[in-house]
Amino acid sequence: MRISRDKLNKLAHTVADALADIEQVGFLEDRNTIRQEARKALESLLMEEARIDTAARAKIASQRKIILEGSQEWEILYRKYYNEEVRKLGI
């Protein structure tokens, strides 16, 4: 799923703000550095999710019979293959 740069930055700000509100959390870097690292982590997660999605779709497309996207069979196979790819990562 693609998220706009503005939305990703807003989410990173929210993460940094939420961490700053926790008494047990102390920053060794300034808040902007924390926000940038949160954005990098979120971008990495989204890129990995896109790779998993692509792999699951490729497995469905490689089936002998044509399975239409949106059908119940497609949804079941997508969940199955998506979960297989996630398990490969150890998540």
PDB file of N, CA and C in Angstrom:
ATOM      1  N   MET A   1       0.839  -1.166   0.000  1.00  0.00           N
ATOM      2  CA  MET A   1       0.000   0.000   0.000  1.00  0.00           C
ATOM      3  C   MET A   1       0.889   1.236   0.000  1.00  0.00           C
ATOM      4  N   ARG A   2       0.615   2.142  -0.876  1.00  0.00           N
ATOM      5  CA  ARG A   2       1.402   3.372  -0.968  1.00  0.00           C
ATOM      6  C   ARG A   2       0.797   4.433  -0.050  1.00  0.00           C
ATOM      7  N   ILE A   3       1.666   5.068   0.709  1.00  0.00           N
ATOM      8  CA  ILE A   3       1.260   6.167   1.572  1.00  0.00           C
ATOM      9  C   ILE A   3       2.033   7.392   1.110  1.00  0.00           C
ATOM     10  N   SER A   4       1.342   8.514   1.033  1.00  0.00           N
ATOM     11  CA  SER A   4       2.000   9.733   0.572  1.00  0.00           C
ATOM     12  C   SER A   4       3.090  10.144   1.558  1.00  0.00           C
ATOM     13  N   ARG A   5       4.027  10.913   1.051  1.00  0.00           N
ATOM     14  CA  ARG A   5       5.133  11.386   1.885  1.00  0.00           C
ATOM     15  C   ARG A   5       4.610  12.209   3.064  1.00  0.00           C
ATOM     16  N   ASP A   6       3.592  13.035   2.824  1.00  0.00           N
ATOM     17  CA  ASP A   6       3.016  13.847   3.893  1.00  0.00           C
ATOM     18  C   ASP A   6       2.408  12.976   4.993  1.00  0.00           C
ATOM     19  N   LYS A   7       1.692  11.946   4.593  1.00  0.00           N
ATOM     20  CA  LYS A   7       1.074  11.062   5.579  1.00  0.00           C
ATOM     21  C   LYS A   7       2.135  10.295   6.359  1.00  0.00           C
ATOM     22  N   LEU A   8       3.195   9.877   5.669  1.00  0.00           N
ATOM     23  CA  LEU A   8       4.278   9.164   6.330  1.00  0.00           C
ATOM     24  C   LEU A   8       4.976  10.079   7.339  1.00  0.00           C
ATOM     25  N   ASN A   9       5.197  11.328   6.969  1.00  0.00           N
ATOM     26  CA  ASN A   9       5.810  12.286   7.890  1.00  0.00           C
ATOM     27  C   ASN A   9       4.902  12.554   9.085  1.00  0.00           C
ATOM     28  N   LYS A  10       3.603  12.670   8.847  1.00  0.00           N
ATOM     29  CA  LYS A  10       2.642  12.883   9.931  1.00  0.00           C
ATOM     30  C   LYS A  10       2.665  11.701  10.894  1.00  0.00           C
ATOM     31  N   LEU A  11       2.721  10.498  10.352  1.00  0.00           N
ATOM     32  CA  LEU A  11       2.781   9.299  11.180  1.00  0.00           C
ATOM     33  C   LEU A  11       4.069   9.263  11.994  1.00  0.00           C
ATOM     34  N   ALA A  12       5.184   9.640  11.380  1.00  0.00           N
ATOM     35  CA  ALA A  12       6.464   9.679  12.089  1.00  0.00           C
ATOM     36  C   ALA A  12       6.428  10.721  13.209  1.00  0.00           C
ATOM     37  N   HIS A  13       5.796  11.867  12.946  1.00  0.00           N
ATOM     38  CA  HIS A  13       5.634  12.885  13.992  1.00  0.00           C
ATOM     39  C   HIS A  13       4.813  12.319  15.147  1.00  0.00           C
ATOM     40  N   THR A  14       3.750  11.609  14.827  1.00  0.00           N
ATOM     41  CA  THR A  14       2.890  11.025  15.849  1.00  0.00           C
ATOM     42  C   THR A  14       3.662  10.020  16.699  1.00  0.00           C
ATOM     43  N   VAL A  15       4.496   9.205  16.062  1.00  0.00           N
ATOM     44  CA  VAL A  15       5.309   8.231  16.797  1.00  0.00           C
ATOM     45  C   VAL A  15       6.279   8.948  17.728  1.00  0.00           C
ATOM     46  N   ALA A  16       6.979   9.946  17.218  1.00  0.00           N
ATOM     47  CA  ALA A  16       7.938  10.696  18.040  1.00  0.00           C
ATOM     48  C   ALA A  16       7.234  11.391  19.205  1.00  0.00           C
ATOM     49  N   ASP A  17       6.077  11.981  18.939  1.00  0.00           N
ATOM     50  CA  ASP A  17       5.318  12.652  20.000  1.00  0.00           C
ATOM     51  C   ASP A  17       4.845  11.663  21.052  1.00  0.00           C
ATOM     52  N   ALA A  18       4.382  10.502  20.609  1.00  0.00           N
ATOM     53  CA  ALA A  18       3.909   9.484  21.545  1.00  0.00           C
ATOM     54  C   ALA A  18       5.062   8.992  22.427  1.00  0.00           C
ATOM     55  N   LEU A  19       6.226   8.803  21.837  1.00  0.00           N
ATOM     56  CA  LEU A  19       7.389   8.384  22.621  1.00  0.00           C
ATOM     57  C   LEU A  19       7.791   9.464  23.621  1.00  0.00           C
ATOM     58  N   ALA A  20       7.722  10.712  23.206  1.00  0.00           N
ATOM     59  CA  ALA A  20       8.096  11.819  24.089  1.00  0.00           C
ATOM     60  C   ALA A  20       7.146  11.933  25.281  1.00  0.00           C
ATOM     61  N   ASP A  21       5.901  11.510  25.111  1.00  0.00           N
ATOM     62  CA  ASP A  21       4.913  11.590  26.182  1.00  0.00           C
ATOM     63  C   ASP A  21       5.065  10.498  27.231  1.00  0.00           C
ATOM     64  N   ILE A  22       5.867   9.485  26.940  1.00  0.00           N
ATOM     65  CA  ILE A  22       6.069   8.374  27.881  1.00  0.00           C
ATOM     66  C   ILE A  22       7.201   8.742  28.830  1.00  0.00           C
ATOM     67  N   GLU A  23       6.914   8.734  30.140  1.00  0.00           N
ATOM     68  CA  GLU A  23       7.908   9.145  31.132  1.00  0.00           C
ATOM     69  C   GLU A  23       9.155   8.264  31.133  1.00  0.00           C
ATOM     70  N   GLN A  24       9.000   6.991  30.857  1.00  0.00           N
ATOM     71  CA  GLN A  24      10.117   6.059  30.915  1.00  0.00           C
ATOM     72  C   GLN A  24      11.030   6.151  29.694  1.00  0.00           C
ATOM     73  N   VAL A  25      10.651   6.958  28.713  1.00  0.00           N
ATOM     74  CA  VAL A  25      11.438   7.087  27.478  1.00  0.00           C
ATOM     75  C   VAL A  25      12.226   8.384  27.529  1.00  0.00           C
ATOM     76  N   GLY A  26      13.520   8.255  27.290  1.00  0.00           N
ATOM     77  CA  GLY A  26      14.375   9.433  27.188  1.00  0.00           C
ATOM     78  C   GLY A  26      15.074   9.422  25.841  1.00  0.00           C
ATOM     79  N   PHE A  27      15.193  10.572  25.226  1.00  0.00           N
ATOM     80  CA  PHE A  27      15.833  10.668  23.915  1.00  0.00           C
ATOM     81  C   PHE A  27      17.310  10.999  24.083  1.00  0.00           C
ATOM     82  N   LEU A  28      18.158  10.279  23.369  1.00  0.00           N
ATOM     83  CA  LEU A  28      19.584  10.598  23.328  1.00  0.00           C
ATOM     84  C   LEU A  28      19.878  11.557  22.178  1.00  0.00           C
ATOM     85  N   GLU A  29      18.958  11.640  21.244  1.00  0.00           N
ATOM     86  CA  GLU A  29      19.071  12.535  20.088  1.00  0.00           C
ATOM     87  C   GLU A  29      17.925  13.543  20.151  1.00  0.00           C
ATOM     88  N   ASP A  30      18.002  14.553  19.294  1.00  0.00           N
ATOM     89  CA  ASP A  30      16.910  15.529  19.262  1.00  0.00           C
ATOM     90  C   ASP A  30      15.665  14.903  18.628  1.00  0.00           C
ATOM     91  N   ARG A  31      14.538  15.527  18.857  1.00  0.00           N
ATOM     92  CA  ARG A  31      13.254  14.986  18.413  1.00  0.00           C
ATOM     93  C   ARG A  31      13.191  14.827  16.894  1.00  0.00           C
ATOM     94  N   ASN A  32      13.800  15.725  16.142  1.00  0.00           N
ATOM     95  CA  ASN A  32      13.783  15.636  14.688  1.00  0.00           C
ATOM     96  C   ASN A  32      14.512  14.374  14.204  1.00  0.00           C
ATOM     97  N   THR A  33      15.623  14.036  14.843  1.00  0.00           N
ATOM     98  CA  THR A  33      16.350  12.816  14.484  1.00  0.00           C
ATOM     99  C   THR A  33      15.498  11.585  14.770  1.00  0.00           C
ATOM    100  N   ILE A  34      14.787  11.615  15.889  1.00  0.00           N
ATOM    101  CA  ILE A  34      13.895  10.503  16.241  1.00  0.00           C
ATOM    102  C   ILE A  34      12.798  10.379  15.187  1.00  0.00           C
ATOM    103  N   ARG A  35      12.233  11.513  14.772  1.00  0.00           N
ATOM    104  CA  ARG A  35      11.185  11.504  13.753  1.00  0.00           C
ATOM    105  C   ARG A  35      11.711  10.944  12.440  1.00  0.00           C
ATOM    106  N   GLN A  36      12.920  11.343  12.047  1.00  0.00           N
ATOM    107  CA  GLN A  36      13.501  10.852  10.799  1.00  0.00           C
ATOM    108  C   GLN A  36      13.749   9.346  10.852  1.00  0.00           C
ATOM    109  N   GLU A  37      14.212   8.861  11.979  1.00  0.00           N
ATOM    110  CA  GLU A  37      14.446   7.417  12.124  1.00  0.00           C
ATOM    111  C   GLU A  37      13.124   6.652  12.111  1.00  0.00           C
ATOM    112  N   ALA A  38      12.103   7.236  12.721  1.00  0.00           N
ATOM    113  CA  ALA A  38      10.776   6.599  12.692  1.00  0.00           C
ATOM    114  C   ALA A  38      10.270   6.528  11.257  1.00  0.00           C
ATOM    115  N   ARG A  39      10.486   7.606  10.481  1.00  0.00           N
ATOM    116  CA  ARG A  39      10.058   7.622   9.081  1.00  0.00           C
ATOM    117  C   ARG A  39      10.802   6.557   8.280  1.00  0.00           C
ATOM    118  N   LYS A  40      12.117   6.429   8.521  1.00  0.00           N
ATOM    119  CA  LYS A  40      12.901   5.407   7.817  1.00  0.00           C
ATOM    120  C   LYS A  40      12.398   4.007   8.151  1.00  0.00           C
ATOM    121  N   ALA A  41      12.098   3.776   9.422  1.00  0.00           N
ATOM    122  CA  ALA A  41      11.594   2.465   9.840  1.00  0.00           C
ATOM    123  C   ALA A  41      10.239   2.174   9.197  1.00  0.00           C
ATOM    124  N   LEU A  42       9.370   3.164   9.163  1.00  0.00           N
ATOM    125  CA  LEU A  42       8.058   2.985   8.541  1.00  0.00           C
ATOM    126  C   LEU A  42       8.192   2.732   7.042  1.00  0.00           C
ATOM    127  N   GLU A  43       9.085   3.480   6.378  1.00  0.00           N
ATOM    128  CA  GLU A  43       9.305   3.262   4.942  1.00  0.00           C
ATOM    129  C   GLU A  43       9.805   1.845   4.689  1.00  0.00           C
ATOM    130  N   SER A  44      10.714   1.374   5.530  1.00  0.00           N
ATOM    131  CA  SER A  44      11.245   0.022   5.385  1.00  0.00           C
ATOM    132  C   SER A  44      10.144  -1.021   5.546  1.00  0.00           C
ATOM    133  N   LEU A  45       9.296  -0.836   6.549  1.00  0.00           N
ATOM    134  CA  LEU A  45       8.186  -1.770   6.764  1.00  0.00           C
ATOM    135  C   LEU A  45       7.217  -1.772   5.589  1.00  0.00           C
ATOM    136  N   LEU A  46       6.930  -0.597   5.058  1.00  0.00           N
ATOM    137  CA  LEU A  46       6.010  -0.505   3.924  1.00  0.00           C
ATOM    138  C   LEU A  46       6.602  -1.130   2.666  1.00  0.00           C
ATOM    139  N   MET A  47       7.908  -0.968   2.477  1.00  0.00           N
ATOM    140  CA  MET A  47       8.555  -1.595   1.312  1.00  0.00           C
ATOM    141  C   MET A  47       8.526  -3.111   1.441  1.00  0.00           C
ATOM    142  N   GLU A  48       8.739  -3.616   2.653  1.00  0.00           N
ATOM    143  CA  GLU A  48       8.687  -5.059   2.880  1.00  0.00           C
ATOM    144  C   GLU A  48       7.271  -5.585   2.666  1.00  0.00           C
ATOM    145  N   GLU A  49       6.274  -4.821   3.120  1.00  0.00           N
ATOM    146  CA  GLU A  49       4.884  -5.221   2.911  1.00  0.00           C
ATOM    147  C   GLU A  49       4.554  -5.270   1.427  1.00  0.00           C
ATOM    148  N   ALA A  50       5.066  -4.316   0.669  1.00  0.00           N
ATOM    149  CA  ALA A  50       4.833  -4.298  -0.780  1.00  0.00           C
ATOM    150  C   ALA A  50       5.491  -5.507  -1.442  1.00  0.00           C
ATOM    151  N   ARG A  51       6.672  -5.886  -0.975  1.00  0.00           N
ATOM    152  CA  ARG A  51       7.352  -7.061  -1.526  1.00  0.00           C
ATOM    153  C   ARG A  51       6.544  -8.330  -1.230  1.00  0.00           C
ATOM    154  N   ILE A  52       6.011  -8.436  -0.027  1.00  0.00           N
ATOM    155  CA  ILE A  52       5.197  -9.598   0.351  1.00  0.00           C
ATOM    156  C   ILE A  52       3.934  -9.650  -0.500  1.00  0.00           C
ATOM    157  N   ASP A  53       3.297  -8.507  -0.690  1.00  0.00           N
ATOM    158  CA  ASP A  53       2.093  -8.426  -1.510  1.00  0.00           C
ATOM    159  C   ASP A  53       2.389  -8.877  -2.940  1.00  0.00           C
ATOM    160  N   THR A  54       3.481  -8.394  -3.497  1.00  0.00           N
ATOM    161  CA  THR A  54       3.866  -8.761  -4.864  1.00  0.00           C
ATOM    162  C   THR A  54       4.126 -10.258  -4.980  1.00  0.00           C
ATOM    163  N   ALA A  55       4.801 -10.828  -3.984  1.00  0.00           N
ATOM    164  CA  ALA A  55       5.092 -12.265  -4.007  1.00  0.00           C
ATOM    165  C   ALA A  55       3.806 -13.084  -3.935  1.00  0.00           C
ATOM    166  N   ALA A  56       2.879 -12.676  -3.087  1.00  0.00           N
ATOM    167  CA  ALA A  56       1.603 -13.403  -2.960  1.00  0.00           C
ATOM    168  C   ALA A  56       0.821 -13.326  -4.269  1.00  0.00           C
ATOM    169  N   ARG A  57       0.785 -12.140  -4.880  1.00  0.00           N
ATOM    170  CA  ARG A  57       0.073 -11.979  -6.150  1.00  0.00           C
ATOM    171  C   ARG A  57       0.727 -12.798  -7.266  1.00  0.00           C
ATOM    172  N   ALA A  58       2.046 -12.870  -7.253  1.00  0.00           N
ATOM    173  CA  ALA A  58       2.760 -13.648  -8.279  1.00  0.00           C
ATOM    174  C   ALA A  58       2.433 -15.137  -8.148  1.00  0.00           C
ATOM    175  N   LYS A  59       2.334 -15.629  -6.915  1.00  0.00           N
ATOM    176  CA  LYS A  59       1.986 -17.034  -6.705  1.00  0.00           C
ATOM    177  C   LYS A  59       0.584 -17.333  -7.227  1.00  0.00           C
ATOM    178  N   ILE A  60      -0.337 -16.415  -7.010  1.00  0.00           N
ATOM    179  CA  ILE A  60      -1.705 -16.609  -7.512  1.00  0.00           C
ATOM    180  C   ILE A  60      -1.704 -16.587  -9.036  1.00  0.00           C
ATOM    181  N   ALA A  61      -0.967 -15.666  -9.618  1.00  0.00           N
ATOM    182  CA  ALA A  61      -0.913 -15.554 -11.081  1.00  0.00           C
ATOM    183  C   ALA A  61      -0.270 -16.779 -11.729  1.00  0.00           C
ATOM    184  N   SER A  62       0.573 -17.498 -10.981  1.00  0.00           N
ATOM    185  CA  SER A  62       1.254 -18.657 -11.547  1.00  0.00           C
ATOM    186  C   SER A  62       0.412 -19.931 -11.500  1.00  0.00           C
ATOM    187  N   GLN A  63      -0.791 -19.849 -10.961  1.00  0.00           N
ATOM    188  CA  GLN A  63      -1.676 -21.012 -10.918  1.00  0.00           C
ATOM    189  C   GLN A  63      -2.050 -21.433 -12.338  1.00  0.00           C
ATOM    190  N   ARG A  64      -2.339 -22.702 -12.512  1.00  0.00           N
ATOM    191  CA  ARG A  64      -2.704 -23.207 -13.839  1.00  0.00           C
ATOM    192  C   ARG A  64      -3.993 -22.575 -14.350  1.00  0.00           C
ATOM    193  N   LYS A  65      -4.972 -22.478 -13.470  1.00  0.00           N
ATOM    194  CA  LYS A  65      -6.229 -21.874 -13.914  1.00  0.00           C
ATOM    195  C   LYS A  65      -6.233 -20.397 -13.539  1.00  0.00           C
ATOM    196  N   ILE A  66      -6.984 -19.642 -14.262  1.00  0.00           N
ATOM    197  CA  ILE A  66      -7.081 -18.204 -14.014  1.00  0.00           C
ATOM    198  C   ILE A  66      -8.010 -17.979 -12.826  1.00  0.00           C
ATOM    199  N   ILE A  67      -7.499 -17.254 -11.845  1.00  0.00           N
ATOM    200  CA  ILE A  67      -8.282 -16.940 -10.651  1.00  0.00           C
ATOM    201  C   ILE A  67      -8.482 -15.430 -10.643  1.00  0.00           C
ATOM    202  N   LEU A  68      -9.720 -15.020 -10.690  1.00  0.00           N
ATOM    203  CA  LEU A  68     -10.037 -13.599 -10.766  1.00  0.00           C
ATOM    204  C   LEU A  68      -9.858 -12.919  -9.420  1.00  0.00           C
ATOM    205  N   GLU A  69      -9.164 -11.779  -9.466  1.00  0.00           N
ATOM    206  CA  GLU A  69      -8.967 -10.999  -8.246  1.00  0.00           C
ATOM    207  C   GLU A  69     -10.319 -10.532  -7.726  1.00  0.00           C
ATOM    208  N   GLY A  70     -10.501 -10.660  -6.412  1.00  0.00           N
ATOM    209  CA  GLY A  70     -11.758 -10.274  -5.796  1.00  0.00           C
ATOM    210  C   GLY A  70     -12.678 -11.457  -5.537  1.00  0.00           C
ATOM    211  N   SER A  71     -12.392 -12.577  -6.196  1.00  0.00           N
ATOM    212  CA  SER A  71     -13.223 -13.763  -5.955  1.00  0.00           C
ATOM    213  C   SER A  71     -12.851 -14.361  -4.597  1.00  0.00           C
ATOM    214  N   GLN A  72     -13.730 -15.183  -4.079  1.00  0.00           N
ATOM    215  CA  GLN A  72     -13.480 -15.809  -2.781  1.00  0.00           C
ATOM    216  C   GLN A  72     -12.221 -16.673  -2.837  1.00  0.00           C
ATOM    217  N   GLU A  73     -12.048 -17.421  -3.943  1.00  0.00           N
ATOM    218  CA  GLU A  73     -10.866 -18.270  -4.086  1.00  0.00           C
ATOM    219  C   GLU A  73      -9.593 -17.422  -4.088  1.00  0.00           C
ATOM    220  N   TRP A  74      -9.621 -16.279  -4.785  1.00  0.00           N
ATOM    221  CA  TRP A  74      -8.459 -15.395  -4.839  1.00  0.00           C
ATOM    222  C   TRP A  74      -8.126 -14.871  -3.443  1.00  0.00           C
ATOM    223  N   GLU A  75      -9.147 -14.460  -2.707  1.00  0.00           N
ATOM    224  CA  GLU A  75      -8.943 -13.928  -1.357  1.00  0.00           C
ATOM    225  C   GLU A  75      -8.329 -14.972  -0.431  1.00  0.00           C
ATOM    226  N   ILE A  76      -8.804 -16.201  -0.528  1.00  0.00           N
ATOM    227  CA  ILE A  76      -8.283 -17.285   0.309  1.00  0.00           C
ATOM    228  C   ILE A  76      -6.822 -17.551  -0.034  1.00  0.00           C
ATOM    229  N   LEU A  77      -6.527 -17.667  -1.329  1.00  0.00           N
ATOM    230  CA  LEU A  77      -5.145 -17.909  -1.744  1.00  0.00           C
ATOM    231  C   LEU A  77      -4.231 -16.740  -1.376  1.00  0.00           C
ATOM    232  N   TYR A  78      -4.730 -15.525  -1.528  1.00  0.00           N
ATOM    233  CA  TYR A  78      -3.919 -14.356  -1.194  1.00  0.00           C
ATOM    234  C   TYR A  78      -3.536 -14.389   0.285  1.00  0.00           C
ATOM    235  N   ARG A  79      -4.519 -14.626   1.159  1.00  0.00           N
ATOM    236  CA  ARG A  79      -4.220 -14.692   2.593  1.00  0.00           C
ATOM    237  C   ARG A  79      -3.222 -15.804   2.897  1.00  0.00           C
ATOM    238  N   LYS A  80      -3.411 -16.942   2.248  1.00  0.00           N
ATOM    239  CA  LYS A  80      -2.517 -18.084   2.475  1.00  0.00           C
ATOM    240  C   LYS A  80      -1.088 -17.735   2.047  1.00  0.00           C
ATOM    241  N   TYR A  81      -0.921 -17.237   0.832  1.00  0.00           N
ATOM    242  CA  TYR A  81       0.415 -16.924   0.331  1.00  0.00           C
ATOM    243  C   TYR A  81       1.035 -15.736   1.058  1.00  0.00           C
ATOM    244  N   TYR A  82       0.224 -14.755   1.416  1.00  0.00           N
ATOM    245  CA  TYR A  82       0.720 -13.600   2.163  1.00  0.00           C
ATOM    246  C   TYR A  82       1.272 -14.065   3.507  1.00  0.00           C
ATOM    247  N   ASN A  83       0.512 -14.904   4.205  1.00  0.00           N
ATOM    248  CA  ASN A  83       0.961 -15.432   5.499  1.00  0.00           C
ATOM    249  C   ASN A  83       2.205 -16.284   5.370  1.00  0.00           C
ATOM    250  N   GLU A  84       2.329 -17.039   4.274  1.00  0.00           N
ATOM    251  CA  GLU A  84       3.543 -17.833   4.040  1.00  0.00           C
ATOM    252  C   GLU A  84       4.760 -16.918   3.914  1.00  0.00           C
ATOM    253  N   GLU A  85       4.608 -15.842   3.177  1.00  0.00           N
ATOM    254  CA  GLU A  85       5.720 -14.898   2.999  1.00  0.00           C
ATOM    255  C   GLU A  85       6.087 -14.229   4.328  1.00  0.00           C
ATOM    256  N   VAL A  86       5.096 -13.910   5.131  1.00  0.00           N
ATOM    257  CA  VAL A  86       5.363 -13.311   6.444  1.00  0.00           C
ATOM    258  C   VAL A  86       6.101 -14.298   7.338  1.00  0.00           C
ATOM    259  N   ARG A  87       5.686 -15.565   7.311  1.00  0.00           N
ATOM    260  CA  ARG A  87       6.356 -16.593   8.118  1.00  0.00           C
ATOM    261  C   ARG A  87       7.810 -16.783   7.692  1.00  0.00           C
ATOM    262  N   LYS A  88       8.085 -16.639   6.396  1.00  0.00           N
ATOM    263  CA  LYS A  88       9.467 -16.746   5.917  1.00  0.00           C
ATOM    264  C   LYS A  88      10.363 -15.700   6.573  1.00  0.00           C
ATOM    265  N   LEU A  89       9.788 -14.559   6.895  1.00  0.00           N
ATOM    266  CA  LEU A  89      10.544 -13.474   7.540  1.00  0.00           C
ATOM    267  C   LEU A  89      10.667 -13.698   9.041  1.00  0.00           C
ATOM    268  N   GLY A  90       9.923 -14.663   9.575  1.00  0.00           N
ATOM    269  CA  GLY A  90       9.975 -14.949  10.993  1.00  0.00           C
ATOM    270  C   GLY A  90       9.150 -14.004  11.828  1.00  0.00           C
ATOM    271  N   ILE A  91       8.143 -13.431  11.209  1.00  0.00           N
ATOM    272  CA  ILE A  91       7.277 -12.482  11.931  1.00  0.00           C
ATOM    273  C   ILE A  91       6.073 -13.213  12.484  1.00  0.00           C
TER     274      ILE A  91
END
